[in-house]
Short mmCIF file of C-alpha atoms in Angstrom, two decimals:
data_model
loop_
_atom_site.label_atom_id
_atom_site.label_comp_id
_atom_site.label_asym_id
_atom_site.label_seq_id
_atom_site.Cartn_x
_atom_site.Cartn_y
_atom_site.Cartn_z
CA UNK H 249 -31.99 82.86 -74.52
CA UNK H 250 -34.36 85.60 -72.94
CA UNK H 251 -37.33 83.65 -72.29
CA UNK H 252 -37.86 82.75 -68.83
CA UNK H 253 -38.58 79.55 -67.26
CA UNK H 254 -42.21 79.66 -65.86
CA UNK H 255 -41.90 79.15 -61.98
CA UNK H 256 -45.19 77.08 -60.38
CA UNK H 257 -45.95 77.79 -56.79
CA UNK H 258 -45.76 74.68 -54.81
CA UNK H 259 -46.34 76.03 -51.30
CA UNK H 260 -48.62 73.48 -49.48
CA UNK H 261 -51.85 74.56 -48.81
CA UNK H 262 -53.20 73.46 -45.20
CA UNK H 263 -56.52 71.85 -45.31
CA UNK H 264 -58.52 72.79 -42.61
CA UNK H 265 -60.09 69.19 -40.51
CA UNK H 266 -62.94 69.35 -38.43
CA UNK H 267 -61.98 69.35 -34.73
CA UNK H 268 -63.33 65.34 -34.14
CA UNK H 269 -60.43 64.31 -36.87
CA UNK H 270 -57.95 66.78 -35.60
CA UNK H 271 -58.33 65.39 -32.09
CA UNK H 272 -58.15 62.01 -33.67
CA UNK H 273 -55.28 62.61 -35.24
CA UNK H 274 -53.58 63.93 -32.38
CA UNK H 275 -54.50 61.10 -30.21
CA UNK H 276 -52.58 58.71 -32.40
CA UNK H 277 -49.42 60.03 -31.04
CA UNK H 278 -50.62 58.20 -27.56
CA UNK H 279 -51.69 55.07 -28.51
CA UNK H 280 -54.47 53.93 -25.83
CA UNK H 281 -54.48 50.30 -25.98
CA UNK H 282 -58.43 48.69 -25.72
CA UNK H 283 -58.69 45.70 -23.81
CA UNK H 284 -60.10 42.92 -25.52
CA UNK H 285 -61.17 38.95 -25.00
CA UNK H 286 -60.81 36.01 -27.04
CA UNK H 287 -59.43 32.68 -27.66
CA UNK H 288 -56.40 34.36 -29.43
CA UNK H 289 -55.79 36.67 -26.71
CA UNK H 290 -56.20 33.97 -23.91
CA UNK H 291 -53.21 31.86 -25.49
CA UNK H 292 -51.06 34.70 -25.76
CA UNK H 293 -51.69 35.92 -22.33
CA UNK H 294 -51.09 32.09 -20.86
CA UNK H 295 -48.20 31.59 -23.36
CA UNK H 296 -46.50 34.45 -22.32
CA UNK H 297 -47.20 34.06 -18.55
CA UNK H 298 -45.44 30.41 -19.01
CA UNK H 299 -42.09 31.55 -20.62
CA UNK H 300 -42.23 34.77 -18.10
CA UNK H 301 -42.57 32.14 -15.33
CA UNK H 302 -39.85 29.80 -17.09
CA UNK H 303 -37.65 33.24 -16.94
CA UNK H 304 -37.67 34.39 -13.46
CA UNK H 305 -37.93 30.48 -12.22
CA UNK H 306 -34.73 29.20 -14.40
CA UNK H 307 -32.07 31.26 -12.12
CA UNK H 308 -33.19 29.91 -9.03
CA UNK H 309 -32.93 26.27 -10.06
CA UNK H 310 -30.29 24.52 -8.32
CA UNK H 311 -27.84 21.64 -10.38
CA UNK H 312 -25.47 19.13 -9.03
CA UNK H 313 -25.00 21.80 -6.19
CA UNK H 314 -24.71 24.77 -8.27
CA UNK H 315 -27.01 27.47 -10.14
CA UNK H 316 -28.48 25.53 -13.20
CA UNK H 317 -27.94 28.76 -15.35
CA UNK H 318 -24.78 30.84 -14.86
CA UNK H 319 -23.06 32.88 -17.66
CA UNK H 320 -20.22 34.02 -15.84
CA UNK H 321 -18.49 36.44 -17.94
CA UNK H 322 -16.15 37.43 -15.17
CA UNK H 323 -14.93 33.94 -15.12
CA UNK H 324 -15.15 33.56 -18.77
CA UNK H 325 -17.56 30.46 -17.69
CA UNK H 326 -20.86 29.41 -19.42
CA UNK H 327 -22.97 26.60 -17.04
CA UNK H 328 -26.04 25.21 -18.63
CA UNK H 329 -26.76 22.46 -16.03
CA UNK H 330 -24.39 19.80 -16.48
CA UNK H 331 -22.81 21.54 -19.74
CA UNK H 332 -19.57 24.02 -19.11
CA UNK H 333 -18.88 26.26 -21.84
CA UNK H 334 -15.63 28.16 -22.28
CA UNK H 335 -14.16 30.57 -24.77
CA UNK H 336 -12.36 27.28 -26.33
CA UNK H 337 -16.10 26.44 -26.92
CA UNK H 338 -17.06 29.21 -28.89
CA UNK H 339 -18.11 27.41 -31.86
CA UNK H 340 -21.11 25.58 -30.01
CA UNK H 341 -22.21 29.00 -28.77
CA UNK H 342 -22.19 30.07 -32.84
CA UNK H 343 -23.86 27.18 -33.53
CA UNK H 344 -26.99 27.71 -30.84
CA UNK H 345 -27.29 31.31 -32.24
CA UNK H 346 -27.22 30.08 -36.13
CA UNK H 347 -29.98 27.59 -35.36
CA UNK H 348 -31.96 30.22 -33.43
CA UNK H 349 -31.74 32.48 -36.63
CA UNK H 350 -32.81 29.85 -38.73
CA UNK H 351 -35.35 28.99 -36.70
CA UNK H 352 -37.21 32.27 -36.71
CA UNK H 353 -36.79 32.52 -40.18
CA UNK H 354 -38.49 29.36 -40.80
CA UNK H 355 -41.81 30.31 -38.04
CA UNK H 356 -41.95 33.82 -39.69
CA UNK H 357 -41.71 32.26 -43.67
CA UNK H 358 -44.51 29.87 -42.10
CA UNK H 359 -46.76 31.98 -39.80
CA UNK H 360 -45.57 35.71 -39.99
CA UNK H 361 -44.82 38.21 -37.50
CA UNK H 362 -46.31 35.38 -34.57
CA UNK H 363 -42.54 36.07 -32.40
CA UNK H 364 -43.41 39.72 -32.02
CA UNK H 365 -46.68 39.14 -31.33
CA UNK H 366 -46.87 35.97 -28.82
CA UNK H 367 -43.24 35.62 -27.40
CA UNK H 368 -40.88 38.69 -27.87
CA UNK H 369 -40.10 40.56 -24.22
CA UNK H 370 -40.96 43.44 -25.30
CA UNK H 371 -44.22 42.51 -26.58
CA UNK H 372 -44.81 40.36 -22.71
CA UNK H 373 -43.67 43.17 -20.56
CA UNK H 374 -45.48 46.17 -22.56
CA UNK H 375 -48.98 43.78 -22.01
CA UNK H 376 -47.73 43.62 -18.35
CA UNK H 377 -47.69 47.30 -18.02
CA UNK H 378 -50.93 47.97 -19.98
CA UNK H 379 -52.49 45.25 -17.44
CA UNK H 380 -51.37 47.28 -14.36
CA UNK H 381 -52.56 50.42 -16.14
CA UNK H 382 -55.84 49.51 -16.82
CA UNK H 383 -56.01 48.24 -13.14
CA UNK H 384 -55.31 51.42 -11.73
CA UNK H 385 -56.40 54.24 -14.37
CA UNK H 386 -59.43 52.35 -15.80
CA UNK H 387 -60.23 51.72 -19.31
CA UNK H 388 -59.34 53.31 -22.59
CA UNK H 389 -61.68 55.74 -22.73
CA UNK H 390 -61.34 56.54 -18.71
CA UNK H 391 -57.89 56.75 -19.77
CA UNK H 392 -57.96 59.17 -22.02
CA UNK H 393 -60.45 61.20 -19.81
CA UNK H 394 -57.51 61.02 -17.07
CA UNK H 395 -55.06 62.57 -19.18
CA UNK H 396 -57.20 65.03 -21.00
CA UNK H 397 -58.30 66.58 -17.29
CA UNK H 398 -55.78 69.18 -15.18
CA UNK H 399 -53.84 67.51 -12.50
CA UNK H 400 -55.61 67.06 -9.36
CA UNK H 401 -55.68 64.45 -6.60
CA UNK H 402 -57.21 61.47 -7.93
CA UNK H 403 -54.98 61.79 -10.90
CA UNK H 404 -51.65 62.10 -9.16
CA UNK H 405 -52.22 58.86 -6.76
CA UNK H 406 -53.58 57.32 -9.70
CA UNK H 407 -50.25 58.31 -12.18
CA UNK H 408 -47.95 57.53 -8.90
CA UNK H 409 -49.27 54.69 -8.15
CA UNK H 410 -48.87 53.22 -11.78
CA UNK H 411 -45.38 54.27 -11.99
CA UNK H 412 -44.45 52.97 -8.74
CA UNK H 413 -45.99 49.68 -10.09
CA UNK H 414 -43.88 50.05 -13.34
CA UNK H 415 -40.53 50.62 -11.49
CA UNK H 416 -41.13 47.65 -9.17
CA UNK H 417 -41.66 45.42 -12.27
CA UNK H 418 -38.28 46.86 -13.80
CA UNK H 419 -36.24 46.45 -10.77
CA UNK H 420 -37.18 43.14 -10.26
CA UNK H 421 -36.59 42.16 -14.03
CA UNK H 422 -33.66 43.78 -13.88
CA UNK H 423 -32.13 41.59 -10.80
CA UNK H 424 -33.97 38.52 -12.44
CA UNK H 425 -32.23 39.11 -15.46
CA UNK H 426 -28.46 40.15 -14.29
CA UNK H 427 -29.15 37.04 -12.13
CA UNK H 428 -28.35 35.14 -15.20
CA UNK H 429 -24.86 36.40 -15.08
CA UNK H 430 -24.39 36.59 -11.55
CA UNK H 431 -25.10 34.06 -8.38
CA UNK H 432 -28.70 35.35 -7.94
CA UNK H 433 -29.18 33.85 -4.41
CA UNK H 434 -26.43 36.31 -3.17
CA UNK H 435 -27.61 39.21 -5.74
CA UNK H 436 -30.79 40.17 -4.39
CA UNK H 437 -29.42 40.22 -0.44
CA UNK H 438 -26.62 42.08 -1.68
CA UNK H 439 -28.33 44.47 -3.73
CA UNK H 440 -30.74 45.45 -1.00
CA UNK H 441 -28.36 45.87 1.84
CA UNK H 442 -26.29 48.02 -0.39
CA UNK H 443 -23.39 45.26 -0.25
CA UNK H 444 -23.10 44.52 -4.39
CA UNK H 445 -20.23 45.78 -6.26
CA UNK H 446 -20.42 48.90 -8.01
CA UNK H 447 -20.50 47.21 -11.55
CA UNK H 448 -23.39 44.88 -10.21
CA UNK H 449 -25.57 47.89 -9.24
CA UNK H 450 -24.59 49.52 -12.11
CA UNK H 451 -25.95 47.04 -14.45
CA UNK H 452 -29.12 46.38 -12.21
CA UNK H 453 -30.38 50.06 -12.63
CA UNK H 454 -29.29 50.19 -16.52
CA UNK H 455 -31.57 47.49 -17.23
CA UNK H 456 -34.40 48.51 -15.30
CA UNK H 457 -34.17 51.70 -16.60
CA UNK H 458 -34.61 50.40 -20.31
CA UNK H 459 -37.65 47.92 -18.84
CA UNK H 460 -39.12 50.67 -17.52
CA UNK H 461 -38.31 52.87 -20.61
CA UNK H 462 -39.33 50.18 -23.28
CA UNK H 463 -42.54 48.62 -21.69
CA UNK H 464 -43.69 51.82 -20.38
CA UNK H 465 -43.07 54.84 -22.39
CA UNK H 466 -41.36 53.74 -25.84
CA UNK H 467 -43.66 50.49 -26.23
CA UNK H 468 -44.47 50.74 -30.37
CA UNK H 469 -41.78 52.97 -31.10
CA UNK H 470 -39.26 49.93 -30.31
CA UNK H 471 -41.48 47.69 -32.70
CA UNK H 472 -42.05 50.14 -35.57
CA UNK H 473 -38.70 52.16 -35.27
CA UNK H 474 -35.60 50.20 -33.20
CA UNK H 475 -36.24 46.61 -34.14
CA UNK H 476 -34.70 45.72 -36.88
CA UNK H 477 -37.14 42.57 -37.55
CA UNK H 478 -39.48 44.33 -38.79
CA UNK H 479 -37.54 46.08 -41.54
CA UNK H 480 -36.74 42.65 -42.94
CA UNK H 481 -39.67 40.33 -41.80
CA UNK H 482 -41.49 41.08 -45.51
CA UNK H 483 -38.33 39.68 -47.30
CA UNK H 484 -39.12 35.94 -45.55
CA UNK H 485 -43.11 36.39 -46.48
CA UNK H 486 -44.53 35.12 -49.40
CA UNK H 487 -48.02 34.16 -50.66
CA UNK H 488 -48.85 31.21 -48.23
CA UNK H 489 -47.09 32.94 -45.39
CA UNK H 490 -49.83 33.18 -42.79
CA UNK H 491 -50.63 36.50 -40.97
CA UNK H 492 -53.43 38.64 -39.79
CA UNK H 493 -55.45 39.63 -43.29
CA UNK H 494 -58.60 42.20 -43.37
CA UNK H 495 -61.58 40.27 -46.05
CA UNK H 496 -61.53 43.56 -47.90
CA UNK H 497 -64.20 41.76 -50.38
CA UNK H 498 -66.04 40.92 -47.75
CA UNK H 499 -65.89 43.88 -45.57
CA UNK H 500 -66.17 46.73 -48.12
CA UNK H 501 -68.14 48.51 -48.46
CA UNK H 502 -68.07 49.23 -44.58
CA UNK H 503 -70.51 51.64 -42.58
CA UNK H 504 -72.34 51.09 -39.54
CA UNK H 505 -76.02 49.55 -39.45
CA UNK H 506 -78.90 48.28 -36.76
CA UNK H 507 -78.81 44.58 -35.62
CA UNK H 508 -82.20 44.43 -37.39
CA UNK H 509 -81.31 45.41 -40.65
CA UNK H 510 -80.47 41.58 -42.68
CA UNK H 511 -77.43 40.99 -44.12
CA UNK H 512 -78.75 40.11 -47.47
CA UNK H 513 -80.37 43.61 -47.48
CA UNK H 514 -77.17 45.63 -46.88
CA UNK H 515 -75.17 43.38 -49.59
CA UNK H 516 -77.88 44.20 -52.02
CA UNK H 517 -76.92 47.70 -51.45
CA UNK H 518 -73.35 47.10 -51.67
CA UNK H 519 -72.73 47.23 -47.97
CA UNK H 520 -70.22 44.75 -46.63
CA UNK H 521 -69.60 42.95 -43.67
CA UNK H 522 -67.25 45.80 -41.33
CA UNK H 523 -69.90 48.18 -39.37
CA UNK H 524 -66.47 50.38 -39.26
CA UNK H 525 -66.60 50.33 -35.40
CA UNK H 526 -62.79 50.67 -35.22
CA UNK H 527 -62.32 48.27 -32.44
CA UNK H 528 -59.53 46.52 -34.39
CA UNK H 529 -57.73 49.67 -34.47
CA UNK H 530 -58.08 50.31 -30.63
CA UNK H 531 -57.02 47.10 -29.52
CA UNK H 532 -53.95 47.16 -31.93
CA UNK H 533 -51.13 47.74 -29.63
CA UNK H 534 -49.39 49.44 -32.76
CA UNK H 535 -52.01 51.41 -33.69
CA UNK H 536 -52.44 50.62 -37.02
CA UNK H 537 -55.60 50.14 -39.40
CA UNK H 538 -55.31 46.29 -40.56
CA UNK H 539 -58.17 47.11 -43.47
CA UNK H 540 -55.31 48.95 -44.83
CA UNK H 541 -53.37 45.75 -45.57
CA UNK H 542 -50.64 44.18 -44.41
CA UNK H 543 -48.04 46.70 -42.77
CA UNK H 544 -44.69 46.16 -41.61
CA UNK H 545 -45.88 47.73 -37.75
CA UNK H 546 -48.05 44.31 -37.71
CA UNK H 547 -46.88 41.95 -34.90
CA UNK H 548 -49.43 39.54 -35.72
CA UNK H 549 -50.50 39.19 -32.27
CA UNK H 550 -54.37 38.96 -33.36
CA UNK H 551 -55.72 41.34 -30.90
CA UNK H 552 -58.00 42.52 -34.05
CA UNK H 553 -58.73 39.46 -34.84
CA UNK H 554 -60.69 38.58 -31.24
CA UNK H 555 -62.24 42.08 -31.49
CA UNK H 556 -63.55 42.03 -34.97
CA UNK H 557 -64.88 38.18 -34.10
CA UNK H 558 -66.74 39.55 -31.34
CA UNK H 559 -68.00 42.21 -33.12
CA UNK H 560 -69.42 39.66 -35.48
CA UNK H 561 -70.99 37.52 -33.10
CA UNK H 562 -72.85 40.45 -31.74
CA UNK H 563 -74.28 41.00 -35.21
CA UNK H 564 -74.91 37.50 -36.25
CA UNK H 565 -72.51 36.97 -38.90
CA UNK H 566 -70.00 34.72 -39.43
CA UNK H 567 -66.10 35.35 -38.18
CA UNK H 568 -63.49 35.22 -39.87
CA UNK H 569 -63.86 39.22 -41.55
CA UNK H 570 -60.03 39.35 -40.10
CA UNK H 571 -58.23 36.21 -39.71
CA UNK H 572 -54.84 34.21 -39.65
CA UNK H 573 -54.87 33.51 -43.44
CA UNK H 574 -52.68 33.29 -46.61
CA UNK H 575 -52.69 35.62 -50.02
CA UNK H 576 -53.60 32.66 -51.97
CA UNK H 577 -56.23 31.53 -49.71
CA UNK H 578 -57.75 35.10 -49.68
CA UNK H 579 -57.56 35.31 -53.46
CA UNK H 580 -59.49 31.68 -53.85
CA UNK H 581 -56.70 29.75 -53.94
CA UNK H 582 -55.14 26.84 -51.98
CA UNK H 583 -52.08 27.64 -49.47
CA UNK H 584 -49.25 25.91 -50.05
CA UNK H 585 -48.03 24.35 -46.46
CA UNK H 586 -45.09 22.23 -47.76
CA UNK H 587 -43.33 24.72 -50.39
CA UNK H 588 -39.48 24.96 -51.59
CA UNK H 589 -38.65 28.22 -49.54
CA UNK H 590 -39.90 26.59 -46.42
CA UNK H 591 -38.70 23.67 -46.93
CA UNK H 592 -35.19 25.08 -47.50
CA UNK H 593 -35.20 26.79 -43.72
CA UNK H 594 -36.18 23.54 -42.56
CA UNK H 595 -33.68 21.68 -44.02
CA UNK H 596 -31.02 24.14 -42.85
CA UNK H 597 -32.05 24.35 -39.57
CA UNK H 598 -32.01 20.44 -39.51
CA UNK H 599 -28.36 20.14 -40.66
CA UNK H 600 -27.01 22.93 -37.87
CA UNK H 601 -28.73 21.20 -35.66
CA UNK H 602 -27.05 18.06 -36.11
CA UNK H 603 -23.72 19.99 -36.03
CA UNK H 604 -24.23 21.40 -32.88
CA UNK H 605 -24.68 17.91 -31.68
CA UNK H 606 -22.01 16.45 -33.38
CA UNK H 607 -19.87 19.22 -31.78
CA UNK H 608 -21.47 18.20 -28.47
CA UNK H 609 -20.63 14.60 -28.86
CA UNK H 610 -17.34 15.42 -30.02
CA UNK H 611 -16.28 17.61 -27.23
CA UNK H 612 -13.76 16.78 -25.17
CA UNK H 613 -13.85 17.71 -21.52
CA UNK H 614 -10.23 19.14 -21.53
CA UNK H 615 -8.12 21.57 -22.72
CA UNK H 616 -4.24 22.01 -22.47
CA UNK H 617 -2.39 24.86 -22.79
CA UNK H 618 1.45 25.09 -23.10
CA UNK H 619 3.46 27.90 -22.57
CA UNK H 620 7.42 27.82 -23.12
CA UNK H 621 9.65 29.71 -20.58
CA UNK H 622 10.26 33.22 -22.44
CA UNK H 623 13.41 33.90 -20.57
CA UNK H 624 15.93 31.22 -22.23
CA UNK H 625 15.17 29.03 -25.05
CA UNK H 626 16.88 26.18 -23.30
CA UNK H 627 19.43 25.85 -20.55
CA UNK H 628 22.60 23.62 -19.55
CA UNK H 629 22.15 21.46 -16.47
CA UNK H 630 25.06 20.58 -14.25
CA UNK H 631 24.94 16.96 -15.40
CA UNK H 632 25.47 18.21 -19.07
CA UNK H 633 21.65 17.99 -20.15
CA UNK H 634 19.94 20.00 -22.35
CA UNK H 635 16.73 21.37 -20.52
CA UNK H 636 13.76 23.47 -21.62
CA UNK H 637 11.05 24.76 -19.24
CA UNK H 638 7.24 24.78 -20.31
CA UNK H 639 4.29 25.97 -18.07
CA UNK H 640 1.10 23.87 -18.34
CA UNK H 641 -2.20 25.08 -17.91
CA UNK H 642 -4.86 22.54 -18.06
CA UNK H 643 -8.81 23.26 -17.55
CA UNK H 644 -11.22 20.49 -16.70
CA UNK H 645 -14.56 21.71 -18.46
CA UNK H 646 -16.64 19.08 -16.84
CA UNK H 647 -18.07 19.73 -13.75
CA UNK H 648 -16.58 16.86 -11.95
CA UNK H 649 -13.28 16.61 -10.35
CA UNK H 650 -10.67 14.36 -12.60
CA UNK H 651 -7.52 13.25 -11.92
CA UNK H 652 -4.67 13.24 -14.82
CA UNK H 653 -1.59 11.38 -15.76
CA UNK H 654 1.07 13.50 -17.73
CA UNK H 655 3.53 11.66 -20.39
CA UNK H 656 5.86 12.93 -23.07
CA UNK H 657 6.26 11.66 -26.41
CA UNK H 658 8.52 12.11 -29.09
CA UNK H 659 11.76 12.35 -27.16
CA UNK H 660 13.54 9.03 -26.61
CA UNK H 661 15.45 9.25 -23.50
CA UNK H 662 14.19 12.40 -22.20
CA UNK H 663 13.86 12.99 -18.52
CA UNK H 664 10.76 14.67 -17.16
CA UNK H 665 10.82 16.93 -13.84
CA UNK H 666 7.57 17.97 -12.36
CA UNK H 667 4.62 16.49 -11.10
CA UNK H 668 3.04 13.32 -13.34
CA UNK H 669 -0.27 12.95 -11.58
CA UNK H 670 -2.43 15.85 -10.50
CA UNK H 671 -6.07 16.14 -9.18
CA UNK H 672 -7.91 19.02 -11.33
CA UNK H 673 -11.62 20.20 -9.56
CA UNK H 674 -14.39 20.76 -12.30
CA UNK H 675 -14.29 23.98 -13.68
CA UNK H 676 -10.92 25.00 -12.71
CA UNK H 677 -7.48 25.41 -14.16
CA UNK H 678 -4.72 23.72 -12.96
CA UNK H 679 -1.05 25.51 -13.69
CA UNK H 680 2.10 22.89 -13.82
CA UNK H 681 5.27 23.81 -14.21
CA UNK H 682 7.44 21.08 -15.68
CA UNK H 683 10.65 20.88 -17.50
CA UNK H 684 12.10 18.44 -20.34
CA UNK H 685 16.06 17.47 -20.27
CA UNK H 686 17.67 15.09 -22.73
CA UNK H 687 21.50 14.40 -23.43
CA UNK H 688 22.10 16.63 -26.48
CA UNK H 689 24.06 13.58 -28.20
CA UNK H 690 20.30 12.13 -28.62
CA UNK H 691 19.37 15.03 -30.47
CA UNK H 692 18.97 14.48 -34.26
CA UNK H 693 18.50 18.23 -34.79
CA UNK H 694 18.21 21.98 -32.75
CA UNK H 695 14.09 21.77 -33.40
CA UNK H 696 12.79 18.59 -32.30
CA UNK H 697 8.55 18.61 -32.20
CA UNK H 698 7.40 16.78 -29.20
CA UNK H 699 3.75 16.04 -27.92
CA UNK H 700 2.76 16.04 -24.32
CA UNK H 701 -0.32 14.34 -23.45
CA UNK H 702 -2.66 14.55 -20.63
CA UNK H 703 -4.75 11.24 -20.11
CA UNK H 704 -7.58 11.24 -17.73
CA UNK H 705 -7.14 8.27 -15.41
CA UNK H 706 -10.83 8.13 -14.61
CA UNK H 707 -12.10 7.91 -18.53
CA UNK H 708 -9.85 6.26 -21.27
CA UNK H 709 -11.38 8.51 -23.82
CA UNK H 710 -10.74 11.67 -22.40
CA UNK H 711 -7.30 12.75 -23.09
CA UNK H 712 -5.38 15.56 -25.15
CA UNK H 713 -2.03 15.52 -27.01
CA UNK H 714 -0.72 19.14 -27.61
CA UNK H 715 2.43 19.75 -29.80
CA UNK H 716 5.17 21.65 -28.61
CA UNK H 717 9.33 22.54 -29.77
CA UNK H 718 12.23 21.23 -28.04
CA UNK H 719 14.78 23.64 -28.75
CA UNK H 720 18.90 23.53 -28.62
CA UNK H 721 21.19 26.13 -30.30
#
């Protein structure tokens, strides 16, 4: 027991790095995205601009005299063209969210994280901010030099103009987004004339701050650390999922070379097609090196594919050193497009769409809520009848005015007091107090279940029968 346990010094030893490598590591703290040209980049831009234009235009579209898309949380009413959704239609919203989730699973299983690279608002707005950055501050190397030098007038006005453009975009984005939840035609006027309410102004500035911070400052941090999609996307991947992949067998061993050196001579010396230009790293919005293999930070935008194909063209090499391919294809096998996992997602997606269509098809544009008088269960009238008082709330869930007629079923010989026919405007709640009275000798028990029916006079198929109780003693 007197023997001592030997202690081993595990203090880490700092290995000195050359100044060039240290500066390279330090530069990775701030990613300077290099501009790239190519078919994928062109497609991504037009694809993003299309949905950006759609995002801006949709709240301005008018339909049947009202804003086509208005998600009015205060009024608890979602208007989507001819469809109006109320809290009672929560199942429809649930189906929509479920369909969106399974559509994302299906696309991810087939083509990887293309949602992030081509359609995600974070990516679209980040590239938009980078475009303004390039136009004002210059190319990647010019921006790096601008940030490294002391503050002078040239640097000051460039930085100020850039952030001003960013703030304008952020404010317009926030106003457009809030315009989906409040009438947008008056939103812009009220905001710029300082006539808007406190809460509307608060949400506009909140979303403007988020847009400015996310697209201008956080950028890749949103994709690599905050967005949960990056963490669970690999669960949906398989060996037949199309992802941005570097052909290691063809590219290694990498290294610079002259254009006049033949590819065959280099291959004889064990040198691959990769010239180690690092352009694939410089154009990556998340700053990763795709040559290190598939990484969760990769958003499948294809910028490295365009950059590498451009280099291959200049060198006279075949394209595709970096490409959208599958693990099976990379190992010399065949890609299986139709496979159980993908088919399973497709089947579930179709089933969910069918449920949504069924819910919409069977939806009755009418809702009736019955509230009993809470002051007393019943009362006796002067002519000896037993009377119950109810308050009806009739919701016209359509966008057109409708006429309804009221009747009571299950209580023979009753007397109904109140309006039997009434008009309810589209998207409004009509409140009607009624009373039902009957001779107590006609009651078989002290509690009788009755049904109040509201029938549309404009459409025979639209009716609601709501159950309630008639009480006596």
